[in-house]
Amino acid sequence: MDRPRVVVVGSANMDLVATAPKLPRSAETVLGTDFVMVAGGKGANQAIAVARAGGAATFLGAIGSDSFGVTLKARIAAAGVDMSHVRVVYGTSGVALVTVSAGGEHAVVVTPGANASFAGLTEAELGAVRAADVLVAQLEIPVETVTQAALAAREAGTRVVLNAAPPRELPAELLGAVDLLVVNDLEARAISGKGREAPEALLDVVPRAVLTLGAEGAWYGERGGRCQHVPAFKVELVDSTGAGDAFTSALAVAWGEGRDLVEAVRWASAAGAACARRLGASVSLPSRAEIDALYRSGDPA
Ligand code: ADP
């Protein structure tokens, strides 16, 4: 089967991650132990996760004219993502300053940089959306841009998967163009006013929805159809950062391949679990072989 064409519209950040014995207090300087620089931002993570999961991934987004932009573009492309449409905006790239303590606490400052000015999709960008099987979007870029992409996708018959993170209220115009919503408890509350106690409230606003519940699995529902819990795969938790991104991307790839949605949610659960057993976000996104191996390793817990 041809690889499904998945366009991811969203953010790209350079994550600057320092590890130290403890987090610094106000005005304190702490001597750190390690430093790494990795590609991040939900858009970039999900584009990389799509490529790893076996989809033909295209990223639509904006990077800055600084050296971080150059590095980001090269690293995301090296993961197998088509970066030919990425915009270079004069100024700084999105940056996340992350401090992690030996005890596992962390503190993060994100400056959106170029992501904040990613607006007004061009004909070429809209053409990529229209030519895709699936559009995947999140909310770390202006919501007007997400809406514009979703409306173009809807018109062209491209399926729209919205991972509504970080939590915020959404315009009715955008919700009306969503085919499949992926949210966690907090994000669900921001949209329907209800979380895990009543996930079916999401079906008042979108035709299909997934509510992810970490190690407790996920809930899947479709309007007028199936509503069911999909258990998680049992893995030894190391770091669940990126699990939601791995989940959303694998789900989009499986749906783009024409798989049944409940089966697609199960396969996506294997992707989320495979990510949770490794440290890091974009570096721990699982390959298709890893997802398949966990998926086949037996029934979810
Ligand atoms: P988010 O980070 O967006 O809140 P979740 O933590 O709910 O997302 O993770 C998304 C999916 O990844 C879950 O529905 C589940 O299938 C899988 N997952 C996450 N954490 C674990 C874990 N500790 N064990 C097994 N599966 C997990």
Tab-separated table of C-alpha atoms and ligand atoms in Angstrom:
chain	number	residue	atom	x	y	z
A	1	MET	CA	0.000	0.000	0.000
A	2	ASP	CA	1.173	3.551	-0.718
A	3	ARG	CA	2.221	5.488	2.344
A	4	PRO	CA	-0.567	7.850	3.408
A	5	ARG	CA	0.199	11.522	2.781
A	6	VAL	CA	-0.028	13.392	6.073
A	7	VAL	CA	0.420	17.159	6.294
A	8	VAL	CA	1.198	18.494	9.760
A	9	VAL	CA	0.546	22.192	10.310
A	10	GLY	CA	2.011	23.539	13.543
A	11	SER	CA	4.900	24.769	15.641
A	12	ALA	CA	8.625	24.087	15.563
A	13	ASN	CA	10.827	24.987	18.518
A	14	MET	CA	14.428	24.446	19.413
A	15	ASP	CA	14.393	22.803	22.836
A	16	LEU	CA	17.422	23.805	24.926
A	17	VAL	CA	17.507	21.301	27.747
A	18	ALA	CA	19.833	21.694	30.759
A	19	THR	CA	20.062	19.126	33.540
A	20	ALA	CA	21.080	20.267	37.038
A	21	PRO	CA	21.060	18.817	40.585
A	22	LYS	CA	18.161	21.160	41.412
A	23	LEU	CA	16.068	23.868	39.751
A	24	PRO	CA	17.421	27.396	40.391
A	25	ARG	CA	15.390	29.760	42.602
A	26	SER	CA	14.888	33.408	41.678
A	27	ALA	CA	18.303	35.110	41.200
A	28	GLU	CA	20.136	31.826	41.852
A	29	THR	CA	22.694	30.292	39.474
A	30	VAL	CA	23.023	26.515	39.572
A	31	LEU	CA	25.869	24.551	38.026
A	32	GLY	CA	24.376	22.097	35.557
A	33	THR	CA	25.566	18.662	34.484
A	34	ASP	CA	24.338	18.168	30.891
A	35	PHE	CA	23.003	20.143	27.969
A	36	VAL	CA	21.236	18.989	24.799
A	37	MET	CA	19.538	20.798	21.948
A	38	VAL	CA	16.678	18.932	20.264
A	39	ALA	CA	13.942	19.735	17.775
A	40	GLY	CA	10.624	20.249	19.521
A	41	GLY	CA	7.255	21.940	19.326
A	42	LYS	CA	4.128	19.855	18.834
A	43	GLY	CA	4.034	20.433	15.071
A	44	ALA	CA	7.610	19.283	14.474
A	45	ASN	CA	7.252	16.380	16.915
A	46	GLN	CA	4.090	15.150	15.224
A	47	ALA	CA	5.602	15.504	11.733
A	48	ILE	CA	8.627	13.453	12.834
A	49	ALA	CA	6.310	10.933	14.525
A	50	VAL	CA	4.288	10.568	11.302
A	51	ALA	CA	7.468	9.831	9.309
A	52	ARG	CA	8.642	7.290	11.915
A	53	ALA	CA	5.225	5.615	11.934
A	54	GLY	CA	5.407	5.105	8.167
A	55	GLY	CA	3.493	8.076	6.748
A	56	ALA	CA	4.726	10.447	4.029
A	57	ALA	CA	5.019	13.553	6.224
A	58	THR	CA	4.999	17.184	5.120
A	59	PHE	CA	5.470	19.993	7.636
A	60	LEU	CA	3.850	23.410	7.279
A	61	GLY	CA	5.171	25.968	9.729
A	62	ALA	CA	7.578	28.824	10.331
A	63	ILE	CA	11.142	28.995	11.600
A	64	GLY	CA	13.245	32.069	12.331
A	65	SER	CA	16.137	33.515	10.291
A	66	ASP	CA	18.538	32.618	13.141
A	67	SER	CA	20.898	29.636	13.413
A	68	PHE	CA	18.242	27.676	15.329
A	69	GLY	CA	16.055	27.878	12.230
A	70	VAL	CA	18.797	26.364	10.056
A	71	THR	CA	19.376	23.542	12.556
A	72	LEU	CA	15.659	22.900	13.017
A	73	LYS	CA	15.046	22.600	9.298
A	74	ALA	CA	17.980	20.218	8.845
A	75	ARG	CA	17.023	18.005	11.789
A	76	ILE	CA	13.346	17.712	10.925
A	77	ALA	CA	14.246	16.958	7.284
A	78	ALA	CA	16.770	14.351	8.447
A	79	ALA	CA	13.904	12.539	10.178
A	80	GLY	CA	12.299	12.067	6.759
A	81	VAL	CA	9.862	14.994	6.775
A	82	ASP	CA	9.281	17.084	3.623
A	83	MET	CA	10.370	20.596	4.696
A	84	SER	CA	10.114	22.215	1.259
A	85	HIS	CA	7.205	24.432	2.352
A	86	VAL	CA	8.657	25.663	5.651
A	87	ARG	CA	8.693	29.456	5.955
A	88	VAL	CA	11.686	31.408	7.164
A	89	VAL	CA	10.511	34.492	9.055
A	90	TYR	CA	12.917	37.330	9.835
A	91	GLY	CA	13.669	37.107	13.578
A	92	THR	CA	14.022	34.357	16.160
A	93	SER	CA	12.815	30.759	15.956
A	94	GLY	CA	10.532	29.309	18.601
A	95	VAL	CA	12.629	28.300	21.617
A	96	ALA	CA	11.873	26.235	24.722
A	97	LEU	CA	14.277	26.736	27.640
A	98	VAL	CA	13.958	23.599	29.720
A	99	THR	CA	15.617	22.917	33.072
A	100	VAL	CA	15.365	19.420	34.498
A	101	SER	CA	16.437	18.559	38.060
A	102	ALA	CA	18.005	15.287	39.157
A	103	GLY	CA	14.747	14.603	41.009
A	104	GLY	CA	12.789	14.874	37.750
A	105	GLU	CA	11.199	18.288	38.356
A	106	HIS	CA	11.284	20.645	35.430
A	107	ALA	CA	10.715	24.292	34.565
A	108	VAL	CA	10.091	25.519	31.029
A	109	VAL	CA	9.915	28.896	29.298
A	110	VAL	CA	8.643	28.841	25.706
A	111	THR	CA	9.060	31.864	23.433
A	112	PRO	CA	6.980	31.261	20.280
A	113	GLY	CA	9.158	33.405	17.963
A	114	ALA	CA	8.388	32.625	14.318
A	115	ASN	CA	5.470	30.343	15.286
A	116	ALA	CA	3.442	33.382	16.395
A	117	SER	CA	3.672	35.001	12.965
A	118	PHE	CA	2.727	31.909	10.960
A	119	ALA	CA	-0.455	33.313	9.407
A	120	GLY	CA	-2.215	33.565	6.065
A	121	LEU	CA	-1.468	30.239	4.308
A	122	THR	CA	-0.210	30.638	0.729
A	123	GLU	CA	-1.676	28.854	-2.303
A	124	ALA	CA	1.300	26.447	-2.275
A	125	GLU	CA	0.721	25.603	1.396
A	126	LEU	CA	-3.020	25.160	0.838
A	127	GLY	CA	-2.219	22.992	-2.194
A	128	ALA	CA	-0.203	20.641	0.048
A	129	VAL	CA	-3.167	20.418	2.438
A	130	ARG	CA	-5.591	19.655	-0.390
A	131	ALA	CA	-3.328	16.957	-1.854
A	132	ALA	CA	-2.978	15.118	1.467
A	133	ASP	CA	-4.967	12.168	2.803
A	134	VAL	CA	-4.910	13.543	6.353
A	135	LEU	CA	-4.247	16.963	7.912
A	136	VAL	CA	-2.946	16.995	11.484
A	137	ALA	CA	-2.971	20.222	13.512
A	138	GLN	CA	-2.413	21.395	17.087
A	139	LEU	CA	-2.784	24.787	18.780
A	140	GLU	CA	0.743	26.180	19.202
A	141	ILE	CA	0.321	28.474	16.157
A	142	PRO	CA	-2.371	31.148	15.592
A	143	VAL	CA	-5.797	29.480	15.635
A	144	GLU	CA	-6.781	31.386	12.455
A	145	THR	CA	-4.060	29.478	10.574
A	146	VAL	CA	-5.325	26.140	11.905
A	147	THR	CA	-8.866	27.120	10.877
A	148	GLN	CA	-7.757	28.135	7.380
A	149	ALA	CA	-5.943	24.794	6.894
A	150	ALA	CA	-8.884	22.790	8.278
A	151	LEU	CA	-11.413	24.544	6.032
A	152	ALA	CA	-9.241	23.931	2.930
A	153	ALA	CA	-8.865	20.267	3.939
A	154	ARG	CA	-12.588	19.849	4.528
A	155	GLU	CA	-13.356	21.294	1.083
A	156	ALA	CA	-10.868	18.973	-0.632
A	157	GLY	CA	-11.897	15.796	1.211
A	158	THR	CA	-8.674	15.647	3.270
A	159	ARG	CA	-9.448	14.211	6.719
A	160	VAL	CA	-8.868	16.647	9.567
A	161	VAL	CA	-7.315	15.405	12.823
A	162	LEU	CA	-7.071	18.109	15.489
A	163	ASN	CA	-4.987	17.531	18.601
A	164	ALA	CA	-6.393	20.461	20.585
A	165	ALA	CA	-3.286	21.097	22.704
A	166	PRO	CA	-2.529	23.270	24.619
A	167	PRO	CA	-6.042	23.660	26.067
A	168	ARG	CA	-8.134	26.603	24.865
A	169	GLU	CA	-11.620	27.385	23.629
A	170	LEU	CA	-12.063	26.938	19.900
A	171	PRO	CA	-14.030	28.852	17.261
A	172	ALA	CA	-17.125	27.025	15.977
A	173	GLU	CA	-15.802	27.409	12.424
A	174	LEU	CA	-12.768	25.282	13.271
A	175	LEU	CA	-14.714	22.662	15.236
A	176	GLY	CA	-17.127	22.373	12.318
A	177	ALA	CA	-14.255	21.295	10.035
A	178	VAL	CA	-12.791	18.646	12.383
A	179	ASP	CA	-13.276	14.960	11.518
A	180	LEU	CA	-11.421	13.532	14.520
A	181	LEU	CA	-10.516	15.360	17.728
A	182	VAL	CA	-7.714	14.079	19.999
A	183	VAL	CA	-7.627	15.572	23.506
A	184	ASN	CA	-6.582	14.794	27.053
A	185	ASP	CA	-8.760	15.526	30.064
A	186	LEU	CA	-7.804	19.220	30.397
A	187	GLU	CA	-8.161	19.892	26.680
A	188	ALA	CA	-11.568	18.169	26.610
A	189	ARG	CA	-12.773	20.412	29.469
A	190	ALA	CA	-11.751	23.541	27.549
A	191	ILE	CA	-13.882	22.433	24.587
A	192	SER	CA	-16.981	20.694	25.957
A	193	GLY	CA	-16.869	21.725	29.621
A	194	LYS	CA	-16.583	18.006	30.522
A	195	GLY	CA	-13.578	15.711	30.882
A	196	ARG	CA	-13.162	12.016	31.557
A	197	GLU	CA	-16.457	11.803	33.503
A	198	ALA	CA	-18.422	12.522	30.300
A	199	PRO	CA	-16.226	12.222	27.187
A	200	GLU	CA	-19.319	11.730	25.005
A	201	ALA	CA	-19.986	15.490	25.443
A	202	LEU	CA	-17.235	15.956	22.810
A	203	LEU	CA	-19.554	14.353	20.247
A	204	ASP	CA	-21.881	17.369	20.547
A	205	VAL	CA	-19.144	19.419	18.851
A	206	VAL	CA	-17.228	16.959	16.602
A	207	PRO	CA	-18.279	13.715	14.854
A	208	ARG	CA	-15.402	11.573	16.237
A	209	ALA	CA	-13.231	12.019	19.311
A	210	VAL	CA	-10.473	10.371	21.304
A	211	LEU	CA	-9.847	11.232	24.954
A	212	THR	CA	-6.389	10.057	26.028
A	213	LEU	CA	-5.926	8.942	29.627
A	214	GLY	CA	-2.183	8.247	29.947
A	215	ALA	CA	-1.465	4.808	31.448
A	216	GLU	CA	-5.223	4.246	31.709
A	217	GLY	CA	-5.567	4.141	27.933
A	218	ALA	CA	-8.003	6.079	25.793
A	219	TRP	CA	-11.701	6.533	25.094
A	220	TYR	CA	-12.948	6.535	21.516
A	221	GLY	CA	-16.374	7.701	20.408
A	222	GLU	CA	-18.264	8.460	17.211
A	223	ARG	CA	-21.533	10.365	16.955
A	224	GLY	CA	-24.438	7.927	16.693
A	225	GLY	CA	-22.017	4.976	16.740
A	226	ARG	CA	-19.390	3.217	18.825
A	227	CYS	CA	-18.162	4.598	22.144
A	228	GLN	CA	-15.598	2.490	23.946
A	229	HIS	CA	-12.565	2.373	26.195
A	230	VAL	CA	-9.313	1.225	24.572
A	231	PRO	CA	-6.861	-0.056	27.200
A	232	ALA	CA	-3.209	1.023	27.299
A	233	PHE	CA	-0.297	-1.327	26.638
A	234	LYS	CA	1.651	-2.138	29.778
A	235	VAL	CA	5.169	-0.725	29.661
A	236	GLU	CA	7.697	0.425	32.232
A	237	LEU	CA	7.186	4.189	32.384
A	238	VAL	CA	10.381	6.208	31.923
A	239	ASP	CA	9.090	9.550	30.553
A	240	SER	CA	5.664	10.131	29.027
A	241	THR	CA	6.742	13.389	27.294
A	242	GLY	CA	5.836	13.040	23.632
A	243	ALA	CA	3.413	10.122	24.178
A	244	GLY	CA	0.466	12.287	23.101
A	245	ASP	CA	2.356	13.345	19.948
A	246	ALA	CA	3.294	9.739	19.102
A	247	PHE	CA	-0.337	8.723	19.695
A	248	THR	CA	-1.892	11.439	17.494
A	249	SER	CA	0.537	10.850	14.625
A	250	ALA	CA	0.198	7.068	14.610
A	251	LEU	CA	-3.577	7.474	14.675
A	252	ALA	CA	-3.433	9.787	11.638
A	253	VAL	CA	-1.174	7.377	9.744
A	254	ALA	CA	-3.373	4.350	10.519
A	255	TRP	CA	-6.543	6.240	9.566
A	256	GLY	CA	-4.851	7.433	6.368
A	257	GLU	CA	-4.118	3.784	5.568
A	258	GLY	CA	-7.829	3.113	5.754
A	259	ARG	CA	-7.726	1.101	8.980
A	260	ASP	CA	-10.799	0.888	11.185
A	261	LEU	CA	-10.701	3.657	13.787
A	262	VAL	CA	-10.911	1.465	16.883
A	263	GLU	CA	-8.025	-0.615	15.553
A	264	ALA	CA	-6.217	2.627	14.674
A	265	VAL	CA	-6.657	3.837	18.285
A	266	ARG	CA	-5.175	0.536	19.528
A	267	TRP	CA	-2.181	0.910	17.229
A	268	ALA	CA	-1.806	4.551	18.331
A	269	SER	CA	-1.884	3.357	21.958
A	270	ALA	CA	1.073	1.094	21.190
A	271	ALA	CA	2.875	4.157	19.751
A	272	GLY	CA	2.130	6.234	22.884
A	273	ALA	CA	3.287	3.419	25.170
A	274	ALA	CA	6.457	2.813	23.143
A	275	CYS	CA	7.271	6.518	23.530
A	276	ALA	CA	6.605	6.477	27.293
A	277	ARG	CA	9.230	3.804	27.913
A	278	ARG	CA	12.063	6.080	26.659
A	279	LEU	CA	13.481	9.406	27.843
A	280	GLY	CA	12.880	12.566	25.779
A	281	ALA	CA	10.249	13.822	23.349
A	282	SER	CA	11.228	13.918	19.655
A	283	VAL	CA	14.112	11.481	20.237
A	284	SER	CA	11.807	8.856	21.786
A	285	LEU	CA	9.143	8.823	19.043
A	286	PRO	CA	8.820	5.171	17.975
A	287	SER	CA	9.447	3.668	14.540
A	288	ARG	CA	6.777	1.689	12.720
A	289	ALA	CA	8.652	-1.541	13.535
A	290	GLU	CA	8.621	-0.692	17.260
A	291	ILE	CA	4.922	0.185	17.199
A	292	ASP	CA	4.095	-3.042	15.325
A	293	ALA	CA	6.202	-5.132	17.711
A	294	LEU	CA	4.441	-3.777	20.807
A	295	TYR	CA	1.049	-3.959	19.084
A	296	ARG	CA	1.605	-7.639	18.230
A	297	SER	CA	3.117	-8.463	21.619
A	298	GLY	CA	-0.337	-9.213	22.876
A	299	ASP	CA	-3.490	-7.724	24.177
A	300	PRO	CA	-3.306	-4.357	25.868
A	301	ALA	CA	-3.204	-4.589	29.640
B	1	ADP	P1	-0.912	13.747	26.747
B	1	ADP	O1	0.556	13.777	26.985
B	1	ADP	O2	-1.311	14.498	25.502
B	1	ADP	O3	-1.750	14.102	27.947
B	1	ADP	P2	-1.345	10.937	27.310
B	1	ADP	O4	-0.375	11.012	28.451
B	1	ADP	O5	-2.772	10.628	27.623
B	1	ADP	O6	-1.250	12.214	26.365
B	1	ADP	O7	-0.775	9.782	26.324
B	1	ADP	C1	-1.358	9.475	25.088
B	1	ADP	C2	-1.506	7.974	24.945
B	1	ADP	O8	-0.225	7.341	25.042
B	1	ADP	C3	-2.380	7.326	26.015
B	1	ADP	O9	-3.753	7.335	25.646
B	1	ADP	C4	-1.816	5.903	26.049
B	1	ADP	O10	-2.367	5.097	25.023
B	1	ADP	C5	-0.325	6.117	25.767
B	1	ADP	N1	0.418	6.248	27.052
B	1	ADP	C6	0.806	7.389	27.680
B	1	ADP	N2	1.455	7.119	28.853
B	1	ADP	C7	1.471	5.771	28.945
B	1	ADP	C8	1.976	4.832	29.935
B	1	ADP	N3	2.599	5.257	31.036
B	1	ADP	N4	1.784	3.503	29.706
B	1	ADP	C9	1.168	3.063	28.592
B	1	ADP	N5	0.659	3.879	27.641
B	1	ADP	C10	0.815	5.201	27.809
